Amino acid sequence: MDRSGRAMGRRRALGAAGAAGVLISLAPAAGATPETARGLLGSLVKGTAREGRISILAPEIAENGAAVPFTVRVESPMTDADHVRAIHVVAEGNPAPGVASFRLGPLSGRAEVQFRARLAASQRVLAVAELGDGSLWMAARDVTVTVGGCGS
């Protein structure tokens, strides 16, 4: 076979692979449930989280779920004795509930993270802060999404 014949074969193979990828991405993904989201949190942190010391700032209504802004803050002096080690965020209704995990330390300055997340639909977003003393703190925020951001 000549050089152009081999190139055409690669093109066809790449085209077929691309078409298969599109079909897979169009298949409906199963959404997470509150139980799977909490199960994910349970695998990330060990113990029971209490409410308080952590807050989630996000719009009550997000017109587009493709990039919803979030700020998660934890009340902590961020000293060697009292600091936030990690912040984990999950979304109960996303096909993949794990949104983000952030590692912090006393040199972080303040316990605050800002990010944008994709939300498939209206749902509850949970954040858990893991402190240096081993305590866990949790907050939840309901966000209403008018246009889903995960292919819905």
XYZ file of N, CA and C in Angstrom:
456
model
N 0.851 -1.177 0.000
C 0.000 0.000 0.000
C 0.895 1.238 0.000
N 0.470 2.285 -0.698
C 1.306 3.481 -0.763
C 1.082 4.391 0.438
N 1.855 5.445 0.485
C 1.835 6.378 1.615
C 0.463 7.012 1.822
N -0.217 7.428 0.777
C -1.536 8.054 0.935
C -2.574 7.051 1.421
N -2.419 5.787 1.077
C -3.357 4.766 1.552
C -3.262 4.570 3.050
N -2.064 4.587 3.597
C -1.897 4.441 5.042
C -2.457 5.648 5.783
N -2.222 6.842 5.257
C -2.744 8.054 5.902
C -4.265 8.032 5.922
N -4.866 7.562 4.840
C -6.322 7.490 4.793
C -6.830 6.487 5.833
N -6.122 5.373 6.017
C -6.518 4.388 7.011
C -6.483 4.972 8.418
N -5.472 5.752 8.726
C -5.393 6.400 10.034
C -6.525 7.390 10.217
N -6.818 8.149 9.173
C -7.903 9.130 9.258
C -9.229 8.444 9.542
N -9.472 7.345 8.835
C -10.735 6.612 9.065
C -10.796 6.071 10.494
N -9.668 5.549 10.948
C -9.643 5.010 12.315
C -9.879 6.112 13.336
N -9.242 7.257 13.150
C -9.453 8.376 14.073
C -10.878 8.889 14.006
N -11.445 8.944 12.816
C -12.839 9.384 12.667
C -13.798 8.451 13.378
N -13.572 7.139 13.238
C -14.438 6.166 13.910
C -14.307 6.283 15.425
N -13.071 6.458 15.907
C -12.872 6.618 17.350
C -13.547 7.884 17.847
N -13.447 8.959 17.089
C -14.110 10.215 17.472
C -15.616 10.061 17.513
N -16.184 9.372 16.529
C -17.631 9.147 16.505
C -18.064 8.313 17.705
N -17.272 7.304 18.064
C -17.606 6.490 19.231
C -17.561 7.331 20.497
N -16.576 8.229 20.589
C -16.490 9.113 21.755
C -17.692 10.019 21.875
N -18.172 10.530 20.747
C -19.370 11.376 20.765
C -20.576 10.573 21.230
N -20.719 9.351 20.743
C -21.854 8.523 21.159
C -21.798 8.213 22.652
N -20.611 7.933 23.151
C -20.473 7.657 24.583
C -20.822 8.890 25.395
N -20.379 10.067 24.942
C -20.653 11.282 25.706
C -22.128 11.659 25.661
N -22.859 11.208 24.649
C -24.283 11.511 24.567
C -25.131 10.552 25.395
N -24.551 9.428 25.808
C -25.294 8.484 26.632
C -25.634 9.142 27.955
N -26.862 8.967 28.454
C -27.225 9.605 29.712
C -26.424 9.044 30.871
N -25.843 9.930 31.643
C -25.071 9.522 32.818
C -25.991 9.481 34.026
N -25.768 8.493 34.853
C -26.569 8.394 36.071
C -26.099 9.461 37.045
N -27.027 10.203 37.611
C -26.678 11.239 38.577
C -26.347 10.635 39.925
N -25.578 11.362 40.685
C -25.276 10.931 42.041
C -26.533 11.097 42.886
N -26.537 10.466 44.002
C -27.619 10.621 44.971
C -27.013 11.192 46.242
N -27.829 11.695 47.140
C -27.264 12.158 48.417
C -26.447 11.069 49.106
N -26.856 9.820 48.950
C -26.132 8.720 49.594
C -24.757 8.512 48.963
N -24.670 8.580 47.615
C -23.362 8.396 46.978
C -22.445 9.575 47.267
N -23.000 10.772 47.331
C -22.186 11.952 47.648
C -21.650 11.851 49.073
N -22.495 11.454 50.002
C -22.035 11.297 51.396
C -21.060 10.124 51.520
N -21.259 9.094 50.715
C -20.322 7.975 50.698
C -18.941 8.414 50.225
N -18.927 9.291 49.212
C -17.658 9.830 48.730
C -16.980 10.643 49.829
N -17.747 11.480 50.512
C -17.174 12.251 51.629
C -16.631 11.314 52.704
N -17.371 10.250 52.965
C -16.925 9.282 53.970
C -15.618 8.606 53.597
N -15.374 8.448 52.293
C -14.103 7.855 51.865
C -12.964 8.873 51.935
N -13.288 10.161 51.878
C -12.271 11.208 51.943
C -11.883 11.558 53.376
N -12.853 11.535 54.276
C -12.602 11.886 55.675
C -13.192 10.817 56.578
N -12.542 10.576 57.672
C -13.009 9.576 58.636
C -13.557 10.287 59.861
N -14.791 9.964 60.212
C -15.401 10.568 61.386
C -16.695 11.269 61.027
N -17.286 11.885 62.031
C -18.554 12.581 61.861
C -18.306 14.085 61.860
N -18.850 14.740 60.854
C -18.687 16.188 60.744
C -19.805 16.897 61.482
N -19.448 17.983 62.143
C -20.430 18.835 62.813
C -20.681 20.060 61.949
N -21.822 20.691 62.153
C -22.119 21.922 61.424
C -21.515 23.108 62.153
N -21.053 24.079 61.386
C -20.445 25.273 61.942
C -19.034 25.469 61.425
N -18.452 26.624 61.670
C -17.095 27.015 61.305
C -16.826 27.068 59.810
N -17.745 26.591 58.976
C -17.530 26.576 57.532
C -18.751 27.172 56.844
N -18.516 27.928 55.791
C -19.636 28.509 55.043
C -19.376 28.376 53.550
N -20.473 28.230 52.810
C -20.416 28.142 51.355
C -21.150 29.348 50.794
N -20.466 30.153 50.022
C -21.097 31.274 49.337
C -21.252 30.886 47.869
N -22.491 30.910 47.394
C -22.805 30.585 46.001
C -24.137 31.225 45.674
N -24.407 31.459 44.404
C -25.705 32.042 44.066
C -26.839 31.076 44.406
N -27.943 31.634 44.865
C -29.111 30.802 45.137
C -29.668 30.238 43.838
N -29.640 31.065 42.783
C -30.088 30.639 41.460
C -28.950 30.864 40.475
N -28.532 29.794 39.805
C -27.494 29.885 38.778
C -28.179 29.740 37.426
N -28.074 30.766 36.603
C -28.737 30.724 35.302
C -28.132 29.674 34.391
N -26.847 29.388 34.567
C -26.182 28.387 33.756
C -25.305 27.542 34.671
N -25.526 26.242 34.664
C -24.776 25.351 35.545
C -23.372 25.040 35.066
N -22.956 25.580 33.925
C -21.634 25.263 33.374
C -20.491 25.828 34.215
N -20.711 26.939 34.912
C -19.623 27.552 35.697
C -20.220 28.343 36.857
N -20.615 27.635 37.895
C -21.222 28.269 39.066
C -20.103 28.671 40.038
N -20.042 29.959 40.411
C -18.973 30.400 41.324
C -19.260 30.003 42.774
N -18.219 29.540 43.456
C -18.312 29.156 44.862
C -17.149 29.767 45.632
N -17.429 30.127 46.876
C -16.394 30.480 47.843
C -16.683 29.669 49.092
N -15.692 28.951 49.574
C -15.828 28.174 50.812
C -14.845 28.767 51.809
N -15.373 29.165 52.978
C -14.560 29.768 54.040
C -14.685 28.942 55.310
N -13.571 28.862 56.031
C -13.561 28.156 57.310
C -13.001 29.110 58.349
N -13.688 29.222 59.471
C -13.201 30.051 60.584
C -12.019 29.335 61.230
N -10.831 29.893 61.033
C -9.633 29.288 61.599
C -8.534 30.338 61.633
N -7.753 30.373 62.722
C -6.643 31.326 62.775
C -5.477 30.911 61.872
N -5.483 29.688 61.355
C -4.446 29.143 60.486
C -3.060 29.233 61.128
N -2.991 28.797 62.384
C -1.720 28.712 63.103
C -1.269 27.255 63.107
N -0.061 27.009 63.599
C 0.407 25.622 63.693
C -0.524 24.779 64.560
N -1.056 25.362 65.618
C -1.916 24.635 66.548
C -3.352 24.498 66.043
N -3.822 25.427 65.251
C -5.223 25.422 64.804
C -5.286 25.877 63.347
N -5.350 24.891 62.438
C -5.414 25.216 61.015
C -6.274 24.196 60.263
N -6.636 24.561 59.067
C -7.412 23.685 58.193
C -6.437 22.881 57.339
N -6.607 21.551 57.354
C -5.769 20.677 56.532
C -6.352 20.461 55.147
N -7.694 20.369 55.071
C -8.314 20.086 53.772
C -9.748 20.587 53.738
N -10.189 20.919 52.537
C -11.590 21.242 52.266
C -12.016 20.358 51.107
N -13.109 19.610 51.300
C -13.644 18.721 50.265
C -15.040 19.208 49.894
N -15.349 19.220 48.599
C -16.641 19.691 48.110
C -17.248 18.616 47.209
N -18.520 18.269 47.465
C -19.249 17.315 46.621
C -20.606 17.899 46.241
N -21.104 17.470 45.092
C -22.412 17.891 44.603
C -23.301 16.654 44.517
N -24.416 16.682 45.218
C -25.269 15.501 45.344
C -25.915 15.057 44.039
N -26.094 15.945 43.070
C -26.815 15.576 41.856
C -25.979 15.484 40.602
N -24.668 15.631 40.695
C -23.812 15.545 39.513
C -23.545 14.093 39.141
N -23.303 13.817 37.859
C -22.941 12.447 37.474
C -21.704 11.954 38.224
N -20.731 12.819 38.430
C -19.565 12.527 39.263
C -19.620 13.522 40.421
N -19.970 13.068 41.625
C -20.229 14.007 42.723
C -19.013 14.749 43.259
N -17.811 14.238 43.062
C -16.623 14.901 43.593
C -16.320 16.172 42.821
N -16.475 17.321 43.460
C -16.217 18.599 42.800
C -14.750 18.983 42.956
N -14.260 19.027 44.198
C -12.879 19.453 44.422
C -12.428 19.090 45.828
N -11.122 18.925 45.986
C -10.479 18.778 47.293
C -9.280 19.717 47.300
N -9.150 20.467 48.371
C -8.063 21.432 48.508
C -7.264 21.090 49.750
N -5.950 21.087 49.646
C -5.061 20.865 50.789
C -4.518 22.212 51.240
N -4.592 22.466 52.548
C -4.131 23.728 53.117
C -3.194 23.439 54.283
N -2.567 24.474 54.766
C -1.688 24.362 55.922
C -1.599 25.704 56.622
N -0.844 25.779 57.712
C -0.753 27.029 58.470
C -0.208 28.194 57.648
N 0.580 27.922 56.619
C 1.146 28.986 55.797
C 0.185 29.479 54.713
N -1.000 28.901 54.643
C -1.977 29.315 53.627
C -2.515 30.720 53.875
N -2.360 31.221 55.082
C -2.825 32.577 55.375
C -4.248 32.613 55.880
N -5.175 32.168 55.072
C -6.562 32.071 55.509
C -7.188 30.837 54.870
N -8.200 30.338 55.516
C -8.864 29.121 55.045
C -10.034 29.505 54.151
N -9.715 29.822 52.898
C -10.742 30.204 51.930
C -10.305 29.732 50.555
N -11.233 29.130 49.841
C -10.985 28.721 48.462
C -12.110 29.249 47.586
N -11.756 29.605 46.369
C -12.740 30.059 45.385
C -12.559 29.243 44.126
N -13.672 28.844 43.526
C -13.613 28.031 42.317
C -14.947 28.116 41.589
N -14.986 27.610 40.392
C -16.224 27.473 39.625
C -16.444 25.986 39.401
N -17.697 25.570 39.515
C -18.019 24.155 39.356
C -19.165 23.981 38.386
N -19.165 22.866 37.708
C -20.278 22.490 36.844
C -21.317 21.767 37.672
N -22.559 22.196 37.533
C -23.655 21.516 38.216
C -24.635 21.024 37.161
N -24.975 19.751 37.233
C -25.855 19.142 36.237
C -27.283 19.658 36.342
N -27.726 19.945 37.550
C -29.105 20.359 37.784
C -29.178 21.012 39.158
N -30.352 21.445 39.545
C -30.549 21.996 40.894
C -30.206 20.916 41.903
N -29.447 21.288 42.936
C -28.989 20.286 43.886
C -28.356 20.927 45.108
N -27.999 20.076 46.041
C -27.315 20.489 47.269
C -25.823 20.223 47.096
N -25.032 21.209 47.487
C -23.575 21.086 47.460
C -23.094 21.049 48.909
N -22.242 20.094 49.215
C -21.722 19.909 50.574
C -20.237 20.213 50.608
N -19.787 20.819 51.696
C -18.361 21.066 51.908
C -17.998 20.588 53.306
N -16.867 19.905 53.409
C -16.357 19.435 54.697
C -14.948 19.958 54.870
N -14.685 20.537 56.040
C -13.352 21.020 56.388
C -12.748 20.064 57.403
N -11.517 19.676 57.149
C -10.766 18.790 58.029
C -9.697 19.641 58.707
N -9.785 19.774 60.036
C -8.858 20.628 60.766
C -7.657 19.848 61.288
N -6.639 20.575 61.672
C -5.409 19.971 62.166
C -5.598 19.112 63.399
N -6.594 19.423 64.224
C -6.856 18.625 65.429
C -7.696 17.385 65.144
N -8.027 17.159 63.859
C -8.814 15.986 63.482
C -10.313 16.227 63.439
N -10.769 17.395 63.881
C -12.212 17.658 63.848
C -12.671 17.932 62.421
N -13.947 17.625 62.178
C -14.556 17.799 60.866
C -15.744 18.744 60.988
N -15.852 19.673 60.046
C -16.936 20.642 60.035
C -17.572 20.631 58.652
N -18.913 20.752 58.627
C -19.634 20.612 57.371
C -20.627 21.742 57.170
N -20.866 22.084 55.897
C -21.899 23.045 55.516
C -22.531 22.552 54.223
N -23.762 22.991 53.978
C -24.481 22.632 52.755
C -25.104 23.879 52.156
N -25.255 23.873 50.842
C -25.870 24.999 50.134
C -26.693 24.439 48.984
N -27.958 24.842 48.928
C -28.815 24.465 47.812
C -28.654 25.491 46.700
N -28.440 25.005 45.472
C -28.300 25.873 44.310
C -29.323 25.429 43.270
N -30.142 26.377 42.832
C -31.111 26.108 41.778
C -30.468 26.448 40.438
N -30.431 25.479 39.530
C -29.809 25.662 38.219
C -30.905 25.691 37.169
N -30.937 26.754 36.354
C -31.974 26.845 35.327
C -31.572 26.111 34.044
N -30.256 26.080 33.696
C -29.756 25.323 32.553
C -28.586 24.502 33.043
N -28.714 23.160 32.964
C -27.689 22.272 33.486
C -26.372 22.429 32.765
N -25.270 22.145 33.475
C -23.938 22.302 32.914
C -23.218 21.008 32.613
N -23.838 19.855 32.851
C -23.167 18.582 32.618
C -23.850 17.801 31.500
N -24.206 18.487 30.452
C -24.812 17.808 29.315
C -26.282 17.531 29.456
N -26.943 18.126 30.446
C -28.376 17.881 30.622
C -29.186 18.929 29.920
